[in-house]
Coordinates of C-alpha atoms and ligand atoms in Angstrom, one line a residue:
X239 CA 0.0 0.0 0.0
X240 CA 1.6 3.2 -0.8
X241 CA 1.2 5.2 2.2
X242 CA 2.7 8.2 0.8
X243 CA -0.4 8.5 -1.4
X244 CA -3.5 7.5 0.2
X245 CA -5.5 8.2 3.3
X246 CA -6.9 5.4 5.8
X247 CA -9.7 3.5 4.7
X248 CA -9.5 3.4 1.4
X249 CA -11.9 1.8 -0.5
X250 CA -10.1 -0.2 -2.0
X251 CA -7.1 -0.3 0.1
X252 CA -7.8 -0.4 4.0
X253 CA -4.3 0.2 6.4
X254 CA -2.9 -2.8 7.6
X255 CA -4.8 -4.3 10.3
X256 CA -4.4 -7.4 12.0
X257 CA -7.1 -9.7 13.4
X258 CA -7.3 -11.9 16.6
X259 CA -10.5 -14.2 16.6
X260 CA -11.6 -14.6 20.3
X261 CA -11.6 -18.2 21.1
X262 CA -9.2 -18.5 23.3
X263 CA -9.3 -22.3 24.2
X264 CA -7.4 -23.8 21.8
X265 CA -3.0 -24.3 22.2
X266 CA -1.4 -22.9 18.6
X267 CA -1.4 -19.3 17.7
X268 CA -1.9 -17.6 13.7
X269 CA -1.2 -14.1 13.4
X270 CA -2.4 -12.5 10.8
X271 CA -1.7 -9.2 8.4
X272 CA -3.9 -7.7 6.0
X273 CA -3.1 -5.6 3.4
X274 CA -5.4 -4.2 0.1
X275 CA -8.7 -4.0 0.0
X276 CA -12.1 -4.6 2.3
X277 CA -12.5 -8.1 0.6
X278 CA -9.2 -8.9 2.3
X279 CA -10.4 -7.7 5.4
X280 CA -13.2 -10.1 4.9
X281 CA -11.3 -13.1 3.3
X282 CA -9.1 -12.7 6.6
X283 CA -12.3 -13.3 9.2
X284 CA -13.2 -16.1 7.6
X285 CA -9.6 -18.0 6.9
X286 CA -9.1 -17.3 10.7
X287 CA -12.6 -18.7 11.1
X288 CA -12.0 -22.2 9.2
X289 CA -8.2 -21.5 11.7
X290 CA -10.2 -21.7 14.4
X291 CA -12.4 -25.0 13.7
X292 CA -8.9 -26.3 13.4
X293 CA -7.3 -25.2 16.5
X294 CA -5.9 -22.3 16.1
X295 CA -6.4 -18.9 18.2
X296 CA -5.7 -15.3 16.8
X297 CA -2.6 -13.6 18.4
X298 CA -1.5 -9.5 18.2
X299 CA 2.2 -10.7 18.6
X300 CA 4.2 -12.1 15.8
X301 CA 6.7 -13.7 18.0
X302 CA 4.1 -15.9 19.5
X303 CA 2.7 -17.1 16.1
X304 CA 2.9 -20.7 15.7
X305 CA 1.3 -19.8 12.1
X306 CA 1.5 -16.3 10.1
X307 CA -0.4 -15.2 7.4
X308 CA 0.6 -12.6 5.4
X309 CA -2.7 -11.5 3.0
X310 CA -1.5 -9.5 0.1
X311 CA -2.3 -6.9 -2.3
X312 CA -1.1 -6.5 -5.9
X313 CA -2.4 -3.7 -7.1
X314 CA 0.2 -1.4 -7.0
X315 CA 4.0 -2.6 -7.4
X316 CA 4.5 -0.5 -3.6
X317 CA 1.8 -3.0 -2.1
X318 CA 3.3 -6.1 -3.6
X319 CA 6.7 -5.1 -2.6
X320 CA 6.4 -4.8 0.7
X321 CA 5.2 -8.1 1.0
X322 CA 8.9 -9.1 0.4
X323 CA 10.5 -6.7 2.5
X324 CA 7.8 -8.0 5.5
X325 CA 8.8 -11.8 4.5
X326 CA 12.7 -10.8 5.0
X327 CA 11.5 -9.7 8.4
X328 CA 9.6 -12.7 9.3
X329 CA 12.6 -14.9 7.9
X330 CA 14.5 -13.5 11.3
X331 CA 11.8 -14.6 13.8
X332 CA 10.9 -17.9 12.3
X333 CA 14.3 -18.8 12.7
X334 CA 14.6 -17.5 16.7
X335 CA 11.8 -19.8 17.2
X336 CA 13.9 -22.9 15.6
X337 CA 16.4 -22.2 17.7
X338 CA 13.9 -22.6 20.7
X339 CA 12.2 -25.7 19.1
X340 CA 9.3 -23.8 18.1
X341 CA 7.5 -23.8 14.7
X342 CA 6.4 -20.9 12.6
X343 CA 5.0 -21.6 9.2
X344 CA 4.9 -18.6 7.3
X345 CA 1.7 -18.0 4.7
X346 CA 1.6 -15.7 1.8
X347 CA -2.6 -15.5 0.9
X348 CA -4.0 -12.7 -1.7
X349 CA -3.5 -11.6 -4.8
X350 CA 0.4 -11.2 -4.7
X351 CA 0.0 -15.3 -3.9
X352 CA -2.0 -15.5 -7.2
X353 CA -0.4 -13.3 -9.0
X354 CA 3.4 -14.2 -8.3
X355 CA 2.8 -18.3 -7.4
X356 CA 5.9 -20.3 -6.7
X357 CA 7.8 -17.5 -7.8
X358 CA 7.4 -16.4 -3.8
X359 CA 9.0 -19.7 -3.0
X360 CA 12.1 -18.8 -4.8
X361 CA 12.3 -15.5 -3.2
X362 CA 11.7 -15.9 0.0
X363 CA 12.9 -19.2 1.1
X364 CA 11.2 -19.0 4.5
X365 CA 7.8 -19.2 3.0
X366 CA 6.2 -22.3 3.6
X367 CA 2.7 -21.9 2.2
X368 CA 1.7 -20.0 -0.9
X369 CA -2.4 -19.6 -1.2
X370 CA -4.8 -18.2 -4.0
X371 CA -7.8 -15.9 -3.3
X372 CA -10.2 -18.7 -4.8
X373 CA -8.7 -21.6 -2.7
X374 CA -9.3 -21.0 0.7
X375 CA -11.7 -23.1 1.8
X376 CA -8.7 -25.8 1.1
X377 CA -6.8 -23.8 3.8
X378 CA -6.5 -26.4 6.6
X379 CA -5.7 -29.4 4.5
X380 CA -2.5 -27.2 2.7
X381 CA -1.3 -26.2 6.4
X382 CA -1.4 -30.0 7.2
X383 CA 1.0 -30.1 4.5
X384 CA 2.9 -27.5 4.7
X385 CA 3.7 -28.3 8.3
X386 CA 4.7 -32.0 7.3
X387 CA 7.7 -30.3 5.8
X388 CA 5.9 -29.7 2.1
X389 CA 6.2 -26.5 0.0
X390 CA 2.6 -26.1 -0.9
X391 CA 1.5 -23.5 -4.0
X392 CA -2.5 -23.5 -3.8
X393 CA -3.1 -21.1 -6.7
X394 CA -5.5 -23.3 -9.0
X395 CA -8.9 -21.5 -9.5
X396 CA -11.3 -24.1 -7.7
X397 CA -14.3 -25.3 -9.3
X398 CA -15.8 -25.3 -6.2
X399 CA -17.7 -22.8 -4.8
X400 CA -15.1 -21.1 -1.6
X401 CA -17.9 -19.7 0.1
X402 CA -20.1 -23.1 0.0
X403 CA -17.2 -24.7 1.6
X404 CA -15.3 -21.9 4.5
X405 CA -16.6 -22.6 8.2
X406 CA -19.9 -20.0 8.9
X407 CA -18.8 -17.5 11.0
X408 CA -20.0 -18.3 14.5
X409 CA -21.9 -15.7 16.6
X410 CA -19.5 -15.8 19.6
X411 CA -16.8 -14.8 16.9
X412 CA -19.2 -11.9 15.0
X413 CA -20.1 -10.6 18.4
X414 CA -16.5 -9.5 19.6
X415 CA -16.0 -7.9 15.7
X416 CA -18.5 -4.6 16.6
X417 CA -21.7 -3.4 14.8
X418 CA -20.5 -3.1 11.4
X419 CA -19.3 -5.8 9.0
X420 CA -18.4 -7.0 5.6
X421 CA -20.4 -9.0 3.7
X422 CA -18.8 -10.3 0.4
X423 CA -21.6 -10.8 -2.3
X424 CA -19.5 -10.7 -5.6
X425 CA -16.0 -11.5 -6.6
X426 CA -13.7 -11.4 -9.6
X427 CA -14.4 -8.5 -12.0
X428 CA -14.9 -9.0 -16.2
X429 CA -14.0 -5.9 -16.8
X430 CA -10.0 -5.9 -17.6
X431 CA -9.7 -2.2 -17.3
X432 CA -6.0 -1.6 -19.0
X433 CA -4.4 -0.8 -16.0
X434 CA -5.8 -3.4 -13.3
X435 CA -4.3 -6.9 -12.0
X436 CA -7.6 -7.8 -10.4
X437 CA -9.4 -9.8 -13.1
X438 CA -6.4 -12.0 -13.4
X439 CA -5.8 -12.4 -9.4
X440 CA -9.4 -12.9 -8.4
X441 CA -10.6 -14.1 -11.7
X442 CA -13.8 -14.2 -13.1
X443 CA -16.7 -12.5 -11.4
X444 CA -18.9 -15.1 -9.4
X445 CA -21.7 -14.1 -7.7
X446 CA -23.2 -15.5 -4.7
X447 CA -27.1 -16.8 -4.4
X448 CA -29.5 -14.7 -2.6
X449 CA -30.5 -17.6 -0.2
X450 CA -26.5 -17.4 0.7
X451 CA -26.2 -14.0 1.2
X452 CA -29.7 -13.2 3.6
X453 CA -28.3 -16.3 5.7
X454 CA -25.3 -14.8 6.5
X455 CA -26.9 -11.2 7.1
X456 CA -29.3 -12.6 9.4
X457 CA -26.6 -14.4 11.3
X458 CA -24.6 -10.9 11.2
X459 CA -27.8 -9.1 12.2
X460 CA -29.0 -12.0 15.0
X461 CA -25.5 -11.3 16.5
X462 CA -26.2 -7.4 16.9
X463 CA -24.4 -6.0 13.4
X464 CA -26.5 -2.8 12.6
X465 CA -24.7 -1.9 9.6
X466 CA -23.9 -4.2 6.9
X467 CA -21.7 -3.3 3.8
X468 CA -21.5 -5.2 0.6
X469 CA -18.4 -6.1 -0.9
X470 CA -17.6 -6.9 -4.4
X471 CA -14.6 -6.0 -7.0
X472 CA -17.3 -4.8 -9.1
X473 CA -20.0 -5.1 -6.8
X474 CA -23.0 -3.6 -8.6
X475 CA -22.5 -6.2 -11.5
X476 CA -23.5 -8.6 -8.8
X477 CA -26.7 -10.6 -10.2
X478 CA -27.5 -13.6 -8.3
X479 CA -30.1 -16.6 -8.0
X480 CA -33.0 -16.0 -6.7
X481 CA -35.4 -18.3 -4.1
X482 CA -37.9 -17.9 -7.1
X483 CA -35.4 -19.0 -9.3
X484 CA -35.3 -16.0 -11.5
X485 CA -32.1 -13.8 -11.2
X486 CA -31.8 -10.6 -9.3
X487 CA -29.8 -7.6 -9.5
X488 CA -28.2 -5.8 -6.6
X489 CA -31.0 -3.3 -6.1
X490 CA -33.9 -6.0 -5.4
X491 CA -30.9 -7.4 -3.1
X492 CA -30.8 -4.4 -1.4
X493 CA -34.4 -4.2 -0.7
X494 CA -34.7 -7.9 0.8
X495 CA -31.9 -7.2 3.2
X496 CA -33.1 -4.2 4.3
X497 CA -36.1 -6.5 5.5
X498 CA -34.0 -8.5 8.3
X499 CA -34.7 -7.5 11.8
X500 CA -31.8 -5.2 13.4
X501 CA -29.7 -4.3 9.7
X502 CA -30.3 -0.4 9.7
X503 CA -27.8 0.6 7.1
X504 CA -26.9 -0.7 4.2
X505 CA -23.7 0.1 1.9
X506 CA -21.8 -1.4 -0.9
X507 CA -18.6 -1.0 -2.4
X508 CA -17.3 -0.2 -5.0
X509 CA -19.3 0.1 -7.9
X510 CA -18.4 0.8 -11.7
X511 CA -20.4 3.5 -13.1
X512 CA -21.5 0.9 -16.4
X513 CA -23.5 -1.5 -13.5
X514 CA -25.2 1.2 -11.9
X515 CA -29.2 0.1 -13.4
X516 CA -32.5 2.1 -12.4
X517 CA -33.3 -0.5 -9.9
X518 CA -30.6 0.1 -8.1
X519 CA -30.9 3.9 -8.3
X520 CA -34.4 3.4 -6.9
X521 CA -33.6 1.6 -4.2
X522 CA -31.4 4.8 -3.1
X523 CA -34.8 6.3 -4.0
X524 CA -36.8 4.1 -1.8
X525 CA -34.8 2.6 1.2
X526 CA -33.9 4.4 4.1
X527 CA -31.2 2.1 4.7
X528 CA -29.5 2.4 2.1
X529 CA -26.9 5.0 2.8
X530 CA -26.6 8.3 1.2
X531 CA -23.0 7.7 0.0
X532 CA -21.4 6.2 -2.8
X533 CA -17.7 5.4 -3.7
X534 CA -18.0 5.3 -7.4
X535 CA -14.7 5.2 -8.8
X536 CA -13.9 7.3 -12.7
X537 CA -10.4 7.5 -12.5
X538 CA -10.2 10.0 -15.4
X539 CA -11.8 12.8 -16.4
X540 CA -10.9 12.8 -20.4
X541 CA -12.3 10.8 -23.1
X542 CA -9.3 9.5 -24.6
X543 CA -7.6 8.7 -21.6
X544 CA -11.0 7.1 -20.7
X545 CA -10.9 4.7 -23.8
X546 CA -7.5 3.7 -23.3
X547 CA -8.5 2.5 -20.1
X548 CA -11.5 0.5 -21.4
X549 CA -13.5 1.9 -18.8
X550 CA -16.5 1.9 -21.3
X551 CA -17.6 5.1 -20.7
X552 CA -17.3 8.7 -21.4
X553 CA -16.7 11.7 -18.4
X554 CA -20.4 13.0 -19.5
X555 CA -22.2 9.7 -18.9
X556 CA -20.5 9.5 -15.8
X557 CA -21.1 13.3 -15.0
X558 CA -25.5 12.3 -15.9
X559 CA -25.3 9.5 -14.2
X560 CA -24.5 11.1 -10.8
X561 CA -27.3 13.7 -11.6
X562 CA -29.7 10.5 -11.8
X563 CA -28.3 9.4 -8.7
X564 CA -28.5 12.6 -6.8
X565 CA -32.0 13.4 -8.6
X566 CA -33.2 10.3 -6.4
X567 CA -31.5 10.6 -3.5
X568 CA -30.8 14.7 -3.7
X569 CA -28.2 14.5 0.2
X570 CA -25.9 11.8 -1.7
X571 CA -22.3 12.5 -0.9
X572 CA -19.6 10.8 -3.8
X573 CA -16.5 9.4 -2.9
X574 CA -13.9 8.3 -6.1
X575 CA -10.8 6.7 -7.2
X576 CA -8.3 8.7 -9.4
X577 CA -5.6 7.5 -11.5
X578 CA -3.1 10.4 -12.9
X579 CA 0.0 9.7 -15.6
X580 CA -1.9 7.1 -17.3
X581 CA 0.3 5.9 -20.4
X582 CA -0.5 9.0 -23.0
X583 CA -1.9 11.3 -20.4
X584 CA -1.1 15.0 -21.6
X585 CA -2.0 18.3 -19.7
X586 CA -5.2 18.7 -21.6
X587 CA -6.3 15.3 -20.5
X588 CA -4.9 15.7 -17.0
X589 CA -7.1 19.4 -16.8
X590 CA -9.9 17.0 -17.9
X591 CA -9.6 14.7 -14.7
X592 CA -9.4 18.2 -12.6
X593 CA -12.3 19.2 -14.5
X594 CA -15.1 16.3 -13.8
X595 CA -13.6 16.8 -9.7
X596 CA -15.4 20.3 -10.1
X597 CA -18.4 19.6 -11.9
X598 CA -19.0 16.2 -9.4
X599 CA -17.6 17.3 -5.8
X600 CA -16.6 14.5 -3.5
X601 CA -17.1 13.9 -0.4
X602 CA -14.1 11.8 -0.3
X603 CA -11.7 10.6 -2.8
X604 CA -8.5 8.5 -3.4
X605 CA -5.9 9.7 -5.6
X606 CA -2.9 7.4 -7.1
X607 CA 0.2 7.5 -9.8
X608 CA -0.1 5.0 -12.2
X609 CA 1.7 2.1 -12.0
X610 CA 2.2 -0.6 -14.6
X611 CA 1.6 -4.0 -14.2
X612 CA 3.1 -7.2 -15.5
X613 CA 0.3 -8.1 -17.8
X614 CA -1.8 -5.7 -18.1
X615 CA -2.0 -4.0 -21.5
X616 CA -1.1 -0.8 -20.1
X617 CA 1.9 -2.1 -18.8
X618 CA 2.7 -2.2 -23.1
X619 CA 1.5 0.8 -24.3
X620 CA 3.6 3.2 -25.6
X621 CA 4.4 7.2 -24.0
X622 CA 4.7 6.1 -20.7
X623 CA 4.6 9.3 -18.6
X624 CA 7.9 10.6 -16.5
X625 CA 7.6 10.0 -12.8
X626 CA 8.4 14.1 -12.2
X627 CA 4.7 14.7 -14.1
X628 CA 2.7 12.2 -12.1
X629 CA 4.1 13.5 -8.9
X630 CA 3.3 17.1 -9.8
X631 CA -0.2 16.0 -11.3
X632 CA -0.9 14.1 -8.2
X633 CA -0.3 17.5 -5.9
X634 CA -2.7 19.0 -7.6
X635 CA -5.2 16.7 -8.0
X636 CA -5.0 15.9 -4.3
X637 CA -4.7 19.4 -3.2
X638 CA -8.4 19.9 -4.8
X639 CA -9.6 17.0 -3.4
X640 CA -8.3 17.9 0.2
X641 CA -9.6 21.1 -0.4
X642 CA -13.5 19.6 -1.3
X643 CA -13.1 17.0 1.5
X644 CA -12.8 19.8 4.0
X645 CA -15.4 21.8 3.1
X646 CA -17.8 18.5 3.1
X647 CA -16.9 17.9 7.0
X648 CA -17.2 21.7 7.3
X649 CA -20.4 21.9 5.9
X650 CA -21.7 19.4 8.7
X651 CA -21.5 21.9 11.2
X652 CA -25.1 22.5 13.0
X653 CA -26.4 19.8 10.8
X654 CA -28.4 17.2 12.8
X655 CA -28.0 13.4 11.4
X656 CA -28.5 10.0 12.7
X657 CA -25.2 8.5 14.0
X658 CA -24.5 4.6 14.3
X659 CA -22.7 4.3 17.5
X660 CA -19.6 2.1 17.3
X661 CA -16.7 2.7 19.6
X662 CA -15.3 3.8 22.6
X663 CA -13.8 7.0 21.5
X664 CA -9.7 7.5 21.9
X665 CA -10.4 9.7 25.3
X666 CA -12.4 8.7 28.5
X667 CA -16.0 9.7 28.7
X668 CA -15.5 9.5 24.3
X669 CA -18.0 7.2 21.8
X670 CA -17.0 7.2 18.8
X671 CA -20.2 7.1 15.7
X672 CA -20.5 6.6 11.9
X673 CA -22.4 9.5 9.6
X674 CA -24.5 8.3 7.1
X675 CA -21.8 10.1 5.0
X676 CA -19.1 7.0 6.6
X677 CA -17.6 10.0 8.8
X678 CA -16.5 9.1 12.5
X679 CA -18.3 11.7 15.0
X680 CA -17.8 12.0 18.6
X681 CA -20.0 12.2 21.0
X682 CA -20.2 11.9 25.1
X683 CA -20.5 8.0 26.4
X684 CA -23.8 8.9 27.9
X685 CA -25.1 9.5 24.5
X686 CA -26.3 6.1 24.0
X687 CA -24.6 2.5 23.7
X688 CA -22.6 0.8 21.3
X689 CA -25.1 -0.4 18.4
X690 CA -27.7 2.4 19.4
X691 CA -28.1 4.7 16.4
X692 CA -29.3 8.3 17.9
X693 CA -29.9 11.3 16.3
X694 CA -27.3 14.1 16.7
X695 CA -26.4 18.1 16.1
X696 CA -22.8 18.7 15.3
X697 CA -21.2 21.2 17.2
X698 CA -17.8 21.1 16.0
X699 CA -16.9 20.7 12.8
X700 CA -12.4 21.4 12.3
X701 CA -10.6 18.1 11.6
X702 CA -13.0 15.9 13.7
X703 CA -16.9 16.1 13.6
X704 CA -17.8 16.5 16.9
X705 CA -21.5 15.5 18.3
X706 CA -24.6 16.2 20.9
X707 CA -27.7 13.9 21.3
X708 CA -30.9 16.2 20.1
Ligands
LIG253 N1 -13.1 -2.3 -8.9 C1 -12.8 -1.0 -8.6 C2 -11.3 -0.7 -8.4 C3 -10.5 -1.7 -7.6 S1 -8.8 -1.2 -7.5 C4 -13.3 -0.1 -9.8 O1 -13.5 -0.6 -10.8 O2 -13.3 1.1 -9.6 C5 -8.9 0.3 -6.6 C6 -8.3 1.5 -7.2 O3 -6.9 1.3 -7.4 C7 -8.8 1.7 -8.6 O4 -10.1 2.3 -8.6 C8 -7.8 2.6 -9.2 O5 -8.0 3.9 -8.9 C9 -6.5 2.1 -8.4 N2 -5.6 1.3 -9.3 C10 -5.9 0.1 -9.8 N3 -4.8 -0.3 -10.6 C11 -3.9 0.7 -10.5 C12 -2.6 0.9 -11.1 N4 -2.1 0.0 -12.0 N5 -2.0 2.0 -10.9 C13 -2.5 3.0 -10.0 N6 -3.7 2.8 -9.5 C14 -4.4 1.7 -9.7
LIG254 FE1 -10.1 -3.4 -12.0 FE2 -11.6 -2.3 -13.7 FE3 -12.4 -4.6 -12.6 FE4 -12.3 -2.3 -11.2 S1 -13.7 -2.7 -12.9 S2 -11.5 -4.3 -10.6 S3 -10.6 -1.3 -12.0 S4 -10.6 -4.3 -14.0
LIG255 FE1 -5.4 -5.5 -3.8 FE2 -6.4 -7.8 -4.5 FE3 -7.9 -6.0 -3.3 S1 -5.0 -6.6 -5.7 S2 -7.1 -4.1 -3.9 S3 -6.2 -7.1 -2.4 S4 -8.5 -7.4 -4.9

């Protein structure tokens, strides 16, 4: 993840976090790292889930890890490289614990695993365990091996369906991960944008049934998740099986989750501006729940630039499209992705990016330097552009963006709003609560509980949002 560059919770790229499940009954130890995006965060719960049905606990500390998991993002050459300079790290530890007779197997999951294979193997010769996206239902059997001394490379895409086949998540587990969560409804993405490694490390896009999906909601909602958010590569081109049989499309999925007892919000991320259907508008129209922001990425605002990217559409579709949205649903706050230096990019296509910015206004955006990757046709396209001009484009471009991002939060101030209340805040006596607009807002504990969604005025808006009960 190039830190340098992006903020915290990225849409597509969330900060490193690690994850300790919370049964603490059983003798070996996996640590875990995530880097990349929300579907990460979510494949993470759930391989420390089928972990856990095998005897595993979640640890904080590296040093005690019997197992560590390394889940990886390619997306960027700065996120897949620090995998290796992690694994060099880890190479040091796993051999302290030889000394002491200990074991640590050392994992690499994600899409650098897909992407890269055995070629991890012959990099980093402490790696024991290489695993694909698609594969991880097969988890506990490769460990087996891997632990009996084998190099295991698990990168074949699996016929079978993962999801059918990973451990549930089991309340006592859900209930110690807060009122929000992930639900991952699509994967894969058919797109092959020129610039993107995702269709070839997650493949394909699959999308779960709808009986799968409510299931899993209501065992989320039965153990006290408010707010669920839907996860997909290209999560609006999500169009699954139906009970009747027929197939639906992500708004009517919208509207039958927003049925189960105890979901109050409802997101999804991220969506490509070609998937976005009236149905799916209308439900912003119709369903309370559904919440009044939406990261929905353009990455360029010119034509050309548009085309070489195969992103399929042009800035003035894009530009309607938002009226459409904002028509039926008129308080919706836009969050994007950006890419400058594109291969071709000139200043009058660059001026086009920092044009749509102005016309749209975002709420929240993610900015990035282009950066080629093995295999992707922009990788091969000719008039590559010098590093200088995609650092200077990027100032500016961000510098706008900071610039509307501010006065979004400023505008809050006085506002009253509903606020999901998730977290003690950093000082005593603190809660901290989610907008409908995905901003954190403090607020005194004796406010309301954790899960409680009240209704607030902001008193202070500067560089947090803070909060009183009305
Ligand atoms: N499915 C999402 C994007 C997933 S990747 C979509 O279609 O919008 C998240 C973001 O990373 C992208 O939106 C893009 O802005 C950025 N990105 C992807 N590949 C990149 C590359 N090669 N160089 C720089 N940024 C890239
Ligand atoms: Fe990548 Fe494009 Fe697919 Fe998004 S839609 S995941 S940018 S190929
Ligand atoms: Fe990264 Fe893979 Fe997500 S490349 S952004 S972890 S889909």
């Amino acid at each position: 993840m190039d830190l340098e560059q992006i903020e915290k919770t990225h849409s597509a790229e969330q900060p490193e976090a690690t994850f300790a499940p919370s049964l603490a009954t059983t003798s070996k130890k996996v640590f875990v790292k995530t880097y990349g995006c929300q579907m990460n965060v979510y494949d993470s719960q759930r391989m420390t889930d089928a972990l856990a049905a095998d005897g595993y606990a979640g640890t904080e500390s590296i040093e005690d890890a019997d197992l560590v998991l390394l889940n990886t993002c390619h997306i960027r050459e700065k996120a897949a490289e620090k995998v290796y300079s992690e694994l060099g790290r880890m190479r040091g530890l796993k051999a302290e614990r030889a000394a002491r007779g200990q074991e640590m197997v050392i994992g690499v999951a994600g899409c650098v695993a897909q992407a890269e294979g055995r070629e991890i193997l012959r990099r980093e010769k402490a790696v024991d365990l290489v695993i694909g996206p698609q594969t991880y239902h097969r988890l506990p059997d490769a460990l087996r091996r891997a632990r009996g001394g084998e190099k295991v490379v698990e990168t074949e895409y699996a016929i079978e369906d993962k999801f059918e086949h990973l451990p549930k998540p089991r309340r006592a587990e859900i209930i110690g991960r807060g009122v929000t969560a992930f639900l991952t409804v699509q994967e894969g993405c058919d797109k092959f944008c020129t610039f993107c490694v995702v269709p070839y490390t997650r493949g394909s896009e699959v999308s779960r049934p709808v009986a799968q999906i409510v299931a899993e909601a209501e065992k989320l909602a039965d153990a006290g998740v408010r707010e669920l958010t839907l996860l997909g590569q290209n999560v609006n081109a999500w169009h699954g099986e139906g009970p009747d049989g027929g197939e639906w499309g992500l708004g009517r999925l919208l509207y039958r989750l927003a049925e189960i007892p105890g979901i109050a919000r409802l997101r999804y991320t991220t969506s490509h501006p070609r998937d976005m259907d009236d149905e799916l508008i209308e439900a912003h129209r119709d369903l309370p729940a559904l919440m009044p922001y939406l990261h929905l990425p353009v990455q360029a605002g010119s034509d050309r630039i548009l085309k070489a990217m195969n992103r399929r559409h042009k800035a003035a579709d894009y530009v309607r499209l938002i009226e459409r949205i904002r028509a039926a649903r008129p308080d919706m706050a836009m969050s994007g992705d950006f890419i400058v230096g594109f291969p071709g990019e000139s200043d009058a296509d660059f001026e086009a990016t920092m044009q749509i910015v102005r016309d749209v206004g975002y709420a929240q955006a993610y900015s990035f330097k282009y950066s080629p990757r093995p295999g992707t046709p922009g990788a091969d396209m000719k008039d590559h552009v010098a590093e200088a001009v995609k650092d200077e484009r990027l100032q500016r471009l961000q510098a706008l963006l900071n610039e509307q991002m501010r006065d979004f939060n400023a505008g809050m101030a006085g506002r009253t709003m509903d606020l999901l209340i998730e977290k003690p805040g950093r000082d005593q006596g603190q809660r901290v609560g989610r907008s409908p607009w995905l901003q954190p807002v403090i607020v005194d504990e004796t406010a309301g509980e954790i899960g409680d969604i009240i209704n607030v005025r902001i008193t202070r808006a500067g560089h947090s949002l803070f909060a009183e009960p009305v």
